[in-house]
């Protein structure tokens, strides 16, 4: 049986000593002879060689996803591919995409010999951390059938970016105020709270300080929400709702940003882009009136159309909720990165 | 040669495929991804939803017009049930017919009174039980209604004729439930138990992991040999 890669999948784990890592795990029929690494030039522009999107509804615009990405290549010598050559959309806030594709290597001396080799091209949001002059990546190889090779990358860049930042999260509705009702049984107040819980989890892991208007099924008036947010002094605010329509087949998504506030517009654009990349949805833009006493970048996100039966059904899957929350998180972290770069 | 299927003898290899659509053929797909690594006697498993997709049984919900009966019955389904969505209930009616669905609904009502669960699907039949509504299927089919595969035994035999591999069409979920919908050969009870046991961790995964194909390799020589010709 030839040595080949069967399977590759990304994950995010919190390990010992609060180590927060993005991992890429490969399953193979045998371990590679050698693993080589190099950073590639940061020109992930039009000629990435990426395939066009499979469908409008998912991972649309792979080239846009990897625009401005940092690129790293791991080459596994002596293995082939059984799995399909693939672009694996990761979008976990650190790693955007992993491209698995074959290369060819000419053996030493004899030009006619060639060993199989497989490239893993990793596209990242931010430069990966280094230890001295080496990339800080941990590679674990486990023999067996299947054998595994796991690449672990520290998510420190996200902690550096978000650590200490105060972020306001406002899940809409609550208590007697159910909001929009889905065709089966889900309510807007429940969906908004679940998305905010997942989002808060990610932000807390990143070291952000959270100002949350409700953490349970509670009646919270508009006045109380404003008071909580003002008292918390956040650097930015995200309000979470869902959208709906009288047409049961309509798929409507919205993202509103505070009028005449360029930072709000930027935050809104980054979240909208992240939702499009990962969820394949294009939220309609809208404007929000300024909130009195809260002069910070402020957006209202409606990433789910609850009256559309497929969206309601999809939301029951925990992984779908995590993906929604991850998209909003990605938008927030990119916004903070851009404003940090602008200030420096 | 007697079968020696045991968990200690096996390795489960999960294979990531390309995005499979109705343009693909189950025999071609399995042949393509297993020919370099499969040995005589290995078992190959493929997720039933992917077989259904290849058979054109992924239904765009926009194309489904729910009738009065579907609207009525879906209200009584458990919210987590695949037929709680009105369009999925409509497809269930289309698959098995109104009389059978009405009988199933009546039995479900009796069952609810007597405290017996699952009567609706038991009476409606496997075609209805296998309907997956949106949620859990990977894009671009995440909004589609996926019906059960047609003639799964026949599909499994076709794969066997081309590849020589005993093929299983499987429905596995994250709760450890394994249903064998189709098999190249009739399975003995201990073989069914073996398969359900080794696959209880759901090696297919969910979400967009794209591993609808698994190879169960027998590690000891002769452990998986099948007596008789293909």
Coordinates of C-alpha atoms in Angstrom, one line a residue:
Chain A
X1 CA 0.0 0.0 0.0
X2 CA 1.6 3.3 -1.0
X3 CA 2.1 6.1 1.5
X4 CA -0.6 8.6 0.9
X5 CA -2.6 11.3 2.6
X6 CA -6.2 10.2 3.2
X7 CA -7.8 13.0 5.0
X8 CA -7.0 16.5 6.4
X9 CA -9.0 18.5 8.9
X10 CA -8.6 21.7 10.9
X11 CA -9.5 22.3 14.5
X12 CA -9.1 24.8 17.3
X13 CA -8.2 23.5 20.7
X14 CA -7.4 24.8 24.2
X15 CA -4.6 22.6 25.5
X16 CA -2.6 22.4 28.7
X17 CA -1.4 25.7 30.3
X18 CA -4.2 27.5 28.5
X19 CA -2.4 27.0 25.1
X20 CA -4.9 28.1 22.4
X21 CA -3.9 26.5 19.1
X22 CA -5.1 26.1 15.5
X23 CA -4.4 22.6 14.4
X24 CA -4.2 20.8 11.1
X25 CA -4.3 17.1 11.3
X26 CA -3.5 14.7 8.5
X27 CA -4.3 11.0 8.4
X28 CA -2.0 8.9 6.2
X29 CA -1.3 5.3 5.3
X30 CA 2.4 5.9 6.4
X31 CA 4.5 8.8 7.7
X32 CA 6.4 11.0 5.3
X33 CA 10.2 10.7 4.7
X34 CA 10.7 14.4 5.6
X35 CA 8.7 17.6 6.2
X36 CA 10.1 20.8 4.8
X37 CA 8.9 24.3 5.4
X38 CA 9.2 27.7 3.9
X39 CA 7.3 31.0 4.0
X40 CA 6.0 32.1 0.6
X41 CA 6.0 35.7 -0.7
X42 CA 2.9 37.6 0.5
X43 CA 1.5 38.1 -3.0
X44 CA -1.6 36.0 -2.6
X45 CA -3.3 38.1 -5.2
X46 CA -5.0 37.0 -8.4
X47 CA -2.7 34.1 -9.2
X48 CA -3.3 31.9 -6.2
X49 CA -4.2 29.0 -8.4
X50 CA -7.3 28.5 -6.3
X51 CA -10.4 26.9 -7.8
X52 CA -13.5 29.0 -8.2
X53 CA -16.2 28.6 -5.6
X54 CA -18.2 25.4 -5.7
X55 CA -21.4 27.2 -5.3
X56 CA -22.7 30.6 -4.3
X57 CA -23.9 29.4 -1.0
X58 CA -20.5 28.4 0.5
X59 CA -17.0 29.7 0.7
X60 CA -17.8 32.1 -2.1
X61 CA -14.9 33.9 -3.6
X62 CA -11.9 31.9 -2.5
X63 CA -9.5 34.4 -4.2
X64 CA -11.1 37.2 -2.1
X65 CA -10.7 35.0 1.0
X66 CA -7.0 34.8 0.4
X67 CA -6.3 38.3 -0.7
X68 CA -3.7 39.9 1.7
X69 CA -3.1 36.5 3.3
X70 CA 0.3 35.4 4.6
X71 CA 1.4 32.1 3.0
X72 CA 3.4 29.3 4.3
X73 CA 4.2 26.0 2.7
X74 CA 4.9 22.6 4.3
X75 CA 6.1 20.0 1.9
X76 CA 5.7 16.3 2.8
X77 CA 8.3 14.2 1.0
X78 CA 7.6 10.6 0.0
X79 CA 3.8 10.6 0.2
X80 CA 1.1 10.8 -2.4
X81 CA -2.5 11.9 -2.3
X82 CA -5.5 9.5 -2.0
X83 CA -7.8 12.3 -0.8
X84 CA -8.9 14.9 -3.3
X85 CA -6.6 17.8 -4.0
X86 CA -8.5 20.4 -2.1
X87 CA -8.9 24.0 -0.8
X88 CA -10.0 23.6 2.8
X89 CA -11.7 26.7 4.1
X90 CA -10.7 27.1 7.8
X91 CA -11.6 30.7 8.6
X92 CA -10.9 30.2 12.3
X93 CA -9.6 33.7 12.8
X94 CA -6.0 32.7 12.3
X95 CA -5.9 30.3 9.4
X96 CA -8.0 31.3 6.4
X97 CA -7.5 28.3 4.1
X98 CA -5.3 25.3 3.6
X99 CA -4.5 24.1 0.1
X100 CA -3.5 20.5 -0.3
X101 CA -1.9 19.7 -3.7
X102 CA 0.7 17.5 -5.2
X103 CA 4.2 18.6 -6.2
X104 CA 7.0 16.8 -7.9
X105 CA 10.5 16.4 -6.6
X106 CA 13.5 15.2 -8.5
X107 CA 15.7 12.8 -6.5
X108 CA 19.3 13.6 -5.9
X109 CA 21.7 12.8 -8.7
X110 CA 19.4 11.0 -11.1
X111 CA 17.2 13.4 -13.0
X112 CA 14.8 10.7 -14.0
X113 CA 13.9 9.6 -10.5
X114 CA 11.1 11.4 -8.7
X115 CA 9.7 11.1 -5.3
X116 CA 6.1 12.1 -4.7
X117 CA 5.6 15.1 -2.5
X118 CA 2.5 17.0 -1.3
X119 CA 2.3 20.7 -0.5
X120 CA 0.2 22.1 2.3
X121 CA -0.1 25.8 1.6
X122 CA -1.4 27.6 4.7
X123 CA -3.0 31.0 4.2
X124 CA -3.2 33.0 7.4
X125 CA -4.8 36.3 8.5
X126 CA -1.7 37.4 10.4
X127 CA 1.9 36.4 10.4
X128 CA 2.5 33.3 12.4
X129 CA 4.5 33.7 15.5
X130 CA 8.2 32.8 15.5
X131 CA 10.7 31.4 18.0
X132 CA 14.0 33.0 17.2
X133 CA 14.5 32.6 13.5
X134 CA 12.1 29.6 13.2
X135 CA 8.3 29.4 12.8
X136 CA 6.6 28.5 16.1
X137 CA 4.8 25.4 14.8
X138 CA 4.7 22.1 16.6
X139 CA 4.7 19.0 14.4
X140 CA 3.7 15.7 15.9
X141 CA 3.9 12.5 14.0
X142 CA 2.3 9.3 15.1
X143 CA 2.9 6.0 13.3
X144 CA 0.2 3.4 12.8
X145 CA -2.7 2.9 10.5
X146 CA -3.8 5.5 10.0
X147 CA -0.6 7.4 10.8
X148 CA -1.2 11.0 11.8
X149 CA 0.8 14.2 11.3
X150 CA -0.5 17.2 13.3
X151 CA 0.6 20.8 12.8
X152 CA -0.2 23.1 15.8
X153 CA 0.0 26.9 15.4
X154 CA -0.2 29.2 18.4
X155 CA -3.2 31.6 18.3
X156 CA -1.1 34.2 20.1
X157 CA -1.6 36.8 17.3
X158 CA -5.3 36.9 18.2
X159 CA -4.6 37.3 21.9
X160 CA -2.2 40.1 21.1
X161 CA -4.9 41.8 19.0
X162 CA -7.9 41.3 21.3
X163 CA -6.4 41.0 24.7
X164 CA -7.7 43.7 27.0
X165 CA -10.1 45.2 24.4
X166 CA -13.5 45.9 25.8
X167 CA -16.3 44.7 23.5
X168 CA -20.0 45.2 23.9
X169 CA -22.3 42.4 22.9
X170 CA -26.1 43.0 22.8
X171 CA -28.3 39.9 22.1
X172 CA -31.6 41.3 21.0
X173 CA -35.0 40.7 22.7
X174 CA -35.4 38.4 25.6
X175 CA -38.0 37.3 28.2
X176 CA -41.5 38.2 27.0
X177 CA -40.1 39.8 23.9
X178 CA -39.6 36.7 21.7
X179 CA -38.9 38.6 18.5
X180 CA -39.3 36.8 15.2
X181 CA -40.6 33.3 15.3
X182 CA -39.3 30.5 12.9
X183 CA -41.7 28.2 11.1
X184 CA -41.1 25.3 13.6
X185 CA -40.3 26.6 17.1
X186 CA -37.1 28.7 17.3
X187 CA -37.4 32.3 18.4
X188 CA -35.2 35.3 17.7
X189 CA -34.4 35.8 21.4
X190 CA -33.1 32.3 21.7
X191 CA -31.1 32.4 18.4
X192 CA -29.5 35.8 19.3
X193 CA -28.5 34.6 22.8
X194 CA -27.0 31.3 21.4
X195 CA -24.9 33.2 18.8
X196 CA -23.8 35.7 21.4
X197 CA -22.7 32.9 23.8
X198 CA -20.5 31.3 21.1
X199 CA -19.1 34.7 20.2
X200 CA -18.4 35.6 23.9
X201 CA -16.6 32.2 24.3
X202 CA -14.3 33.1 21.4
X203 CA -13.7 36.6 22.6
X204 CA -12.9 35.5 26.1
X205 CA -10.4 33.0 24.9
X206 CA -8.8 35.9 23.1
X207 CA -8.5 37.8 26.3
X208 CA -11.1 40.4 25.5
X209 CA -13.2 42.0 28.2
X210 CA -16.9 41.6 27.5
X211 CA -19.8 43.9 28.3
X212 CA -23.0 41.8 27.7
X213 CA -26.5 43.2 28.0
X214 CA -28.0 39.8 28.8
X215 CA -26.7 36.3 29.4
X216 CA -30.1 34.6 29.9
X217 CA -33.7 34.7 28.8
X218 CA -34.4 38.1 30.5
X219 CA -36.5 41.1 29.8
X220 CA -34.0 44.0 29.3
X221 CA -35.4 47.3 28.2
X222 CA -33.6 49.6 25.7
X223 CA -32.8 52.0 28.5
X224 CA -31.2 49.2 30.6
X225 CA -29.2 48.0 27.6
X226 CA -27.8 51.5 26.9
X227 CA -27.0 51.9 30.6
X228 CA -25.0 48.6 30.7
X229 CA -23.1 49.4 27.5
X230 CA -22.3 53.0 28.6
X231 CA -21.1 51.8 32.0
X232 CA -18.9 49.1 30.5
X233 CA -17.1 51.6 28.2
X234 CA -16.5 49.2 25.3
X235 CA -14.3 50.0 22.4
X236 CA -17.0 48.7 20.0
X237 CA -20.4 47.2 20.1
X238 CA -22.2 44.4 18.2
X239 CA -25.9 43.9 18.5
X240 CA -27.2 40.5 17.4
X241 CA -30.6 39.8 15.9
X242 CA -32.1 37.7 13.1
X243 CA -34.1 38.8 10.1
X244 CA -37.4 37.6 8.7
X245 CA -39.8 37.9 5.9
X246 CA -43.4 37.3 5.1
X247 CA -42.2 35.2 2.1
X248 CA -41.2 31.8 3.6
X249 CA -38.7 31.2 0.8
X250 CA -37.0 34.6 1.2
X251 CA -33.4 34.6 2.4
X252 CA -32.7 38.1 3.9
X253 CA -29.7 39.1 5.9
X254 CA -28.9 42.5 7.2
X255 CA -26.0 44.4 8.7
X256 CA -26.5 48.0 9.9
X257 CA -23.8 50.4 11.0
X258 CA -24.1 53.8 12.8
X259 CA -24.8 56.6 10.4
X260 CA -21.9 59.0 9.6
X261 CA -19.4 56.9 11.6
X262 CA -16.6 55.6 9.4
X263 CA -15.3 53.1 12.0
X264 CA -18.8 51.7 12.3
X265 CA -18.9 51.3 8.6
X266 CA -15.5 49.6 8.6
X267 CA -16.6 47.2 11.4
X268 CA -19.7 46.4 9.4
X269 CA -17.8 45.8 6.2
X270 CA -15.4 43.4 7.9
X271 CA -18.2 41.4 9.5
X272 CA -20.1 41.3 6.3
X273 CA -17.1 40.1 4.4
X274 CA -16.4 37.4 7.0
X275 CA -20.0 36.2 6.8
X276 CA -19.8 36.1 3.0
X277 CA -16.5 34.1 3.1
X278 CA -17.7 31.5 5.6
X279 CA -21.5 31.4 5.4
X280 CA -21.9 32.4 1.7
X281 CA -24.4 35.1 2.7
X282 CA -24.4 38.8 1.6
X283 CA -26.0 41.0 4.3
X284 CA -27.9 44.0 3.0
X285 CA -26.4 47.3 4.3
X286 CA -28.5 49.5 6.5
X287 CA -27.9 52.5 8.8
X288 CA -28.5 52.8 12.5
X289 CA -29.2 56.1 14.2
X290 CA -26.5 57.1 16.7
X291 CA -27.1 55.8 20.2
X292 CA -27.1 58.6 22.8
X293 CA -24.1 58.5 25.1
X294 CA -22.5 55.6 23.2
X295 CA -20.0 57.1 20.7
X296 CA -18.2 53.9 19.7
X297 CA -18.3 51.9 16.5
X298 CA -21.6 50.1 16.6
X299 CA -23.2 47.5 14.3
X300 CA -26.3 45.4 14.3
X301 CA -26.0 42.0 12.7
X302 CA -28.8 39.8 11.4
X303 CA -26.8 36.7 10.1
X304 CA -29.8 34.3 10.0
X305 CA -33.2 34.5 8.2
X306 CA -35.3 32.7 10.8
X307 CA -38.5 32.6 8.8
X308 CA -36.6 30.6 6.1
X309 CA -37.1 27.0 7.1
X310 CA -33.6 25.8 6.0
X311 CA -31.9 28.5 8.2
X312 CA -34.0 27.5 11.2
X313 CA -33.2 23.8 10.6
X314 CA -29.4 24.6 10.1
X315 CA -29.3 26.6 13.3
X316 CA -30.1 23.4 15.3
X317 CA -26.7 22.0 14.4
X318 CA -24.1 23.2 17.0
X319 CA -21.4 23.5 14.3
X320 CA -23.5 25.9 12.3
X321 CA -23.9 28.2 15.3
X322 CA -20.2 28.1 15.9
X323 CA -19.5 29.0 12.3
X324 CA -21.9 32.0 12.5
X325 CA -20.2 33.2 15.7
X326 CA -16.8 32.6 14.2
X327 CA -17.6 34.8 11.2
X328 CA -18.6 37.7 13.4
X329 CA -15.5 37.1 15.5
X330 CA -13.3 37.2 12.4
X331 CA -14.9 40.5 11.3
X332 CA -14.2 42.0 14.7
X333 CA -10.6 40.9 14.8
X334 CA -9.9 42.1 11.3
X335 CA -11.5 45.5 12.2
X336 CA -9.2 45.8 15.2
X337 CA -6.2 44.8 13.1
X338 CA -6.9 47.5 10.5
X339 CA -7.5 50.2 13.1
X340 CA -4.3 49.2 14.9
X341 CA -2.3 49.3 11.6
X342 CA -3.9 52.7 10.8
X343 CA -2.8 54.1 14.2
X344 CA 0.8 52.8 14.1
Chain B
X1 CA -12.0 -19.8 5.3
X2 CA -14.0 -18.5 8.3
X3 CA -14.5 -14.8 8.8
X4 CA -12.5 -13.3 11.6
X5 CA -13.9 -9.8 11.9
X6 CA -12.9 -8.3 15.2
X7 CA -12.1 -4.8 16.3
X8 CA -8.6 -5.7 17.2
X9 CA -8.0 -6.8 13.6
X10 CA -9.2 -3.6 11.9
X11 CA -8.1 -0.1 11.0
X12 CA -10.7 2.5 9.9
X13 CA -9.4 4.8 7.2
X14 CA -11.4 7.9 6.4
X15 CA -11.0 9.4 3.0
X16 CA -11.7 13.0 2.1
X17 CA -13.3 13.3 -1.4
X18 CA -14.0 16.0 -3.8
X19 CA -17.3 17.8 -3.5
X20 CA -19.7 15.1 -4.7
X21 CA -22.7 16.0 -6.7
X22 CA -25.4 14.5 -8.9
X23 CA -22.9 14.3 -11.7
X24 CA -20.9 11.7 -9.9
X25 CA -21.4 7.9 -9.9
X26 CA -21.1 5.8 -6.8
X27 CA -19.1 3.1 -8.5
X28 CA -16.6 5.5 -10.1
X29 CA -16.2 7.5 -6.8
X30 CA -15.5 4.4 -4.7
X31 CA -13.1 2.9 -7.3
X32 CA -11.2 6.2 -7.7
X33 CA -10.5 6.7 -4.0
X34 CA -9.9 3.1 -2.9
X35 CA -7.9 1.4 -5.7
X36 CA -4.5 2.6 -4.4
X37 CA -5.1 1.4 -0.9
X38 CA -7.7 -1.3 -0.7
X39 CA -6.9 -5.0 -0.5
X40 CA -9.1 -8.0 -1.1
X41 CA -11.3 -8.6 1.9
X42 CA -11.4 -4.9 3.0
X43 CA -14.8 -3.4 3.5
X44 CA -15.7 0.0 2.1
X45 CA -18.5 2.2 3.6
X46 CA -20.1 5.2 2.0
X47 CA -22.5 7.6 3.6
X48 CA -26.1 7.2 2.5
X49 CA -26.7 10.9 2.0
X50 CA -23.9 11.0 -0.5
X51 CA -25.3 8.1 -2.5
X52 CA -28.6 9.9 -2.5
X53 CA -27.0 13.1 -3.8
X54 CA -25.4 11.1 -6.6
X55 CA -28.8 9.7 -7.5
X56 CA -30.3 13.2 -7.8
X57 CA -32.2 12.8 -4.6
X58 CA -31.1 16.1 -3.0
X59 CA -34.3 18.2 -3.4
X60 CA -34.2 22.0 -3.6
X61 CA -36.8 23.1 -1.1
X62 CA -37.8 26.0 -3.3
X63 CA -39.2 23.4 -5.7
X64 CA -41.4 21.8 -3.1
X65 CA -45.0 23.1 -2.8
X66 CA -46.4 21.9 0.6
X67 CA -50.0 20.9 0.6
X68 CA -52.6 21.1 3.3
X69 CA -51.9 17.7 4.7
X70 CA -48.1 18.5 5.0
X71 CA -48.9 21.8 6.8
X72 CA -51.2 20.0 9.2
X73 CA -49.1 17.0 10.0
X74 CA -45.7 18.8 10.3
X75 CA -47.1 20.8 13.3
X76 CA -47.4 17.6 15.3
X77 CA -43.9 16.3 14.6
X78 CA -41.2 16.8 17.2
X79 CA -39.3 20.0 16.5
X80 CA -36.0 18.0 16.1
X81 CA -37.6 15.6 13.7
X82 CA -36.7 15.9 10.0
X83 CA -40.4 16.0 9.1
X84 CA -41.2 19.0 11.4
X85 CA -40.4 21.2 8.4
X86 CA -43.4 21.4 6.2
X87 CA -41.5 20.8 3.0
X88 CA -39.8 17.7 4.4
X89 CA -43.2 16.4 5.4
X90 CA -44.4 17.1 1.8
X91 CA -41.5 15.0 0.5
X92 CA -42.4 12.2 2.9
X93 CA -46.0 12.2 1.6
X94 CA -44.6 12.1 -2.0
X95 CA -42.3 9.2 -1.2
X96 CA -44.8 6.8 0.4
X97 CA -48.2 8.2 -0.4
X98 CA -51.0 9.7 1.5
X99 CA -52.6 6.4 2.9
X100 CA -49.3 5.3 4.5
X101 CA -48.6 8.7 6.0
X102 CA -52.1 8.9 7.4
X103 CA -51.8 5.5 8.9
X104 CA -48.4 6.5 10.4
X105 CA -49.9 9.7 11.8
X106 CA -52.7 7.7 13.4
X107 CA -50.3 5.2 14.9
X108 CA -48.2 8.1 16.2
X109 CA -51.2 9.5 17.9
X110 CA -52.1 6.2 19.6
X111 CA -48.4 5.8 20.5
X112 CA -48.4 9.2 22.1
X113 CA -51.4 8.3 24.3
X114 CA -49.8 5.0 25.2
X115 CA -46.3 6.5 25.7
X116 CA -44.7 4.6 22.8
X117 CA -42.2 6.6 20.7
X118 CA -41.2 6.3 17.1
X119 CA -44.4 4.8 15.7
X120 CA -44.7 7.3 13.0
X121 CA -41.4 6.4 11.4
X122 CA -41.9 2.7 12.0
X123 CA -45.2 2.7 10.1
X124 CA -44.2 5.2 7.5
X125 CA -41.2 3.1 6.7
X126 CA -37.4 3.6 6.1
X127 CA -38.0 5.9 3.1
X128 CA -39.4 8.5 5.5
X129 CA -37.0 7.8 8.3
X130 CA -34.1 8.4 6.0
X131 CA -35.2 11.9 5.0
X132 CA -32.7 14.5 6.1
X133 CA -33.9 18.0 6.3
X134 CA -31.4 20.9 6.2
X135 CA -28.9 20.9 8.9
X136 CA -25.9 18.6 9.0
X137 CA -25.4 18.3 5.3
X138 CA -22.5 20.0 3.9
X139 CA -22.7 22.9 1.4
X140 CA -23.9 23.4 -1.3
X141 CA -26.6 21.0 -0.1
X142 CA -27.1 22.5 3.4
X143 CA -30.5 23.9 2.4
X144 CA -31.6 20.8 0.5
X145 CA -33.9 18.0 1.6
X146 CA -31.9 14.8 1.2
X147 CA -34.1 11.7 0.6
X148 CA -32.8 8.2 1.3
X149 CA -30.9 6.4 -1.5
X150 CA -32.8 4.2 -3.9
X151 CA -31.9 0.5 -4.1
X152 CA -28.9 0.6 -1.8
X153 CA -28.2 -3.1 -2.0
X154 CA -28.1 -2.8 -5.8
X155 CA -25.7 0.1 -5.6
X156 CA -23.5 -1.9 -3.2
X157 CA -23.5 -4.9 -5.5
X158 CA -22.5 -2.7 -8.5
X159 CA -19.5 -1.4 -6.6
X160 CA -18.5 -5.0 -5.6
X161 CA -18.7 -6.1 -9.2
X162 CA -16.2 -3.4 -10.3
X163 CA -13.9 -3.2 -7.4
X164 CA -14.2 -6.6 -5.6
X165 CA -14.8 -4.8 -2.4
X166 CA -17.6 -5.6 0.0
X167 CA -19.5 -2.3 0.1
X168 CA -21.8 -1.0 2.7
X169 CA -24.2 2.0 2.4
X170 CA -24.4 3.5 5.9
X171 CA -26.3 6.0 7.9
X172 CA -24.3 7.0 11.0
X173 CA -24.9 9.8 13.4
X174 CA -22.9 11.4 16.2
X175 CA -25.0 9.6 18.8
X176 CA -23.5 6.3 17.8
X177 CA -26.5 5.0 15.9
X178 CA -25.5 3.0 12.8
X179 CA -27.9 1.8 10.2
X180 CA -26.8 -0.5 7.4
X181 CA -29.0 0.5 4.4
X182 CA -27.3 -1.6 1.8
X183 CA -24.7 -4.3 1.5
X184 CA -23.0 -6.2 -1.4
X185 CA -23.7 -9.4 0.4
X186 CA -26.2 -10.4 3.0
X187 CA -24.8 -9.8 6.4
X188 CA -24.8 -12.3 9.2
X189 CA -25.9 -10.9 12.6
X190 CA -22.4 -11.0 14.1
X191 CA -21.1 -9.1 11.0
X192 CA -23.8 -6.4 11.4
X193 CA -22.9 -6.1 15.1
X194 CA -19.2 -5.8 14.2
X195 CA -19.8 -3.0 11.8
X196 CA -22.1 -1.1 14.1
X197 CA -19.5 -1.4 16.9
X198 CA -16.5 -0.2 14.9
X199 CA -18.4 2.7 13.4
X200 CA -20.1 4.0 16.6
X201 CA -17.8 6.9 16.8
X202 CA -19.1 8.2 13.4
X203 CA -15.9 8.3 11.3
X204 CA -17.8 10.0 8.5
X205 CA -18.0 13.2 10.7
X206 CA -20.5 15.9 10.0
X207 CA -20.4 19.5 9.0
X208 CA -18.1 20.1 6.0
X209 CA -15.5 17.5 6.8
X210 CA -16.1 15.8 3.4
X211 CA -15.2 12.3 4.5
X212 CA -18.1 10.3 3.2
X213 CA -16.0 7.3 2.4
X214 CA -14.3 4.9 4.8
X215 CA -12.2 1.8 4.4
X216 CA -12.3 -0.9 7.0
X217 CA -9.0 -2.7 6.7
X218 CA -8.3 -6.1 8.2
X219 CA -4.8 -6.1 9.5
X220 CA -4.2 -9.9 9.9
X221 CA -3.8 -11.9 6.7
X222 CA -7.0 -13.7 5.8
X223 CA -9.0 -11.9 8.4
X224 CA -11.4 -10.5 6.0
X225 CA -11.5 -13.1 3.3
X226 CA -14.8 -13.8 1.7
X227 CA -15.4 -17.4 0.7
X228 CA -16.6 -18.0 -2.9
X229 CA -16.2 -16.0 -6.1
X230 CA -17.2 -12.4 -6.6

